[in-house]
GROMACS .gro file of C-alpha atoms in nm:
model
   66
    1MET     CA    1  11.943   8.851   4.915
    2THR     CA    2  11.924   8.970   4.557
    3GLU     CA    3  11.590   8.926   4.385
    4ARG     CA    4  11.582   8.661   4.116
    5TYR     CA    5  11.350   8.649   3.820
    6MET     CA    6  11.212   8.342   3.647
    7LEU     CA    7  11.141   8.312   3.278
    8SER     CA    8  10.988   8.036   3.069
    9ILE     CA    9  11.127   7.978   2.719
   10THR     CA   10  11.056   7.740   2.433
   11LEU     CA   11  11.343   7.586   2.238
   12SER     CA   12  11.350   7.383   1.922
   13GLU     CA   13  11.400   7.012   1.976
   14LYS     CA   14  11.750   7.026   1.825
   15ALA     CA   15  11.856   7.321   2.041
   16TYR     CA   16  11.727   7.151   2.355
   17GLU     CA   17  11.903   6.824   2.273
   18GLU     CA   18  12.231   7.005   2.208
   19TYR     CA   19  12.205   7.206   2.530
   20ARG     CA   20  12.120   6.883   2.713
   21LEU     CA   21  12.420   6.706   2.559
   22VAL     CA   22  12.657   6.980   2.675
   23ALA     CA   23  12.493   7.004   3.020
   24VAL     CA   24  12.532   6.629   3.077
   25TRP     CA   25  12.895   6.651   2.963
   26LYS     CA   26  12.955   6.940   3.206
   27LYS     CA   27  12.757   6.758   3.479
   28ILE     CA   28  12.520   7.051   3.537
   29PRO     CA   29  12.145   7.098   3.487
   30VAL     CA   30  12.030   7.223   3.145
   31SER     CA   31  11.870   7.526   3.312
   32THR     CA   32  12.203   7.620   3.473
   33LEU     CA   33  12.383   7.597   3.139
   34ILE     CA   34  12.125   7.816   2.966
   35ARG     CA   35  12.133   8.069   3.253
   36GLN     CA   36  12.513   8.085   3.228
   37ILE     CA   37  12.493   8.144   2.853
   38LEU     CA   38  12.229   8.416   2.892
   39GLU     CA   39  12.424   8.590   3.168
   40ARG     CA   40  12.744   8.578   2.961
   41GLU     CA   41  12.556   8.735   2.667
   42HIS     CA   42  12.412   9.000   2.899
   43GLU     CA   43  12.764   9.093   3.012
   44SER     CA   44  12.895   9.116   2.654
   45GLN     CA   45  12.995   9.441   2.487
   46ASP     CA   46  12.751   9.371   2.201
   47PHE     CA   47  12.455   9.351   2.439
   48GLY     CA   48  12.574   9.667   2.612
   49GLU     CA   49  12.567   9.842   2.276
   50LEU     CA   50  12.211   9.723   2.217
   51VAL     CA   51  12.109   9.862   2.557
   52LYS     CA   52  12.268  10.197   2.468
   53ARG     CA   53  12.084  10.205   2.134
   54ALA     CA   54  11.751  10.121   2.297
   55SER     CA   55  11.808  10.385   2.567
   56ALA     CA   56  11.906  10.648   2.310
   57ASP     CA   57  11.583  10.571   2.124
   58GLY     CA   58  11.389  10.674   2.435
   59GLN     CA   59  11.304  10.323   2.548
   60THR     CA   60  11.288  10.276   2.925
   61ILE     CA   61  11.267   9.965   3.138
   62VAL     CA   62  10.918  10.074   3.254
   63ASP     CA   63  10.804  10.072   2.887
   64CYS     CA   64  10.923   9.712   2.848
   65ARG     CA   65  10.657   9.535   3.054
   66LEU     CA   66  10.493   9.261   2.851
   0.00000   0.00000   0.00000
């Protein structure tokens, strides 16, 4: 099975309420909706370009540990 990673985020009240509204409408958990949005962004061409720019600048995944 593929490893999965968990992340904790803080949203503004308005953002959370809007995500919750859409999640209820779609009949899915808020966390699932946010994960879908993040994964869609990750797959986007724009994000790919950001990864290329960061890599070209010498940044590596090992350097990114917080």
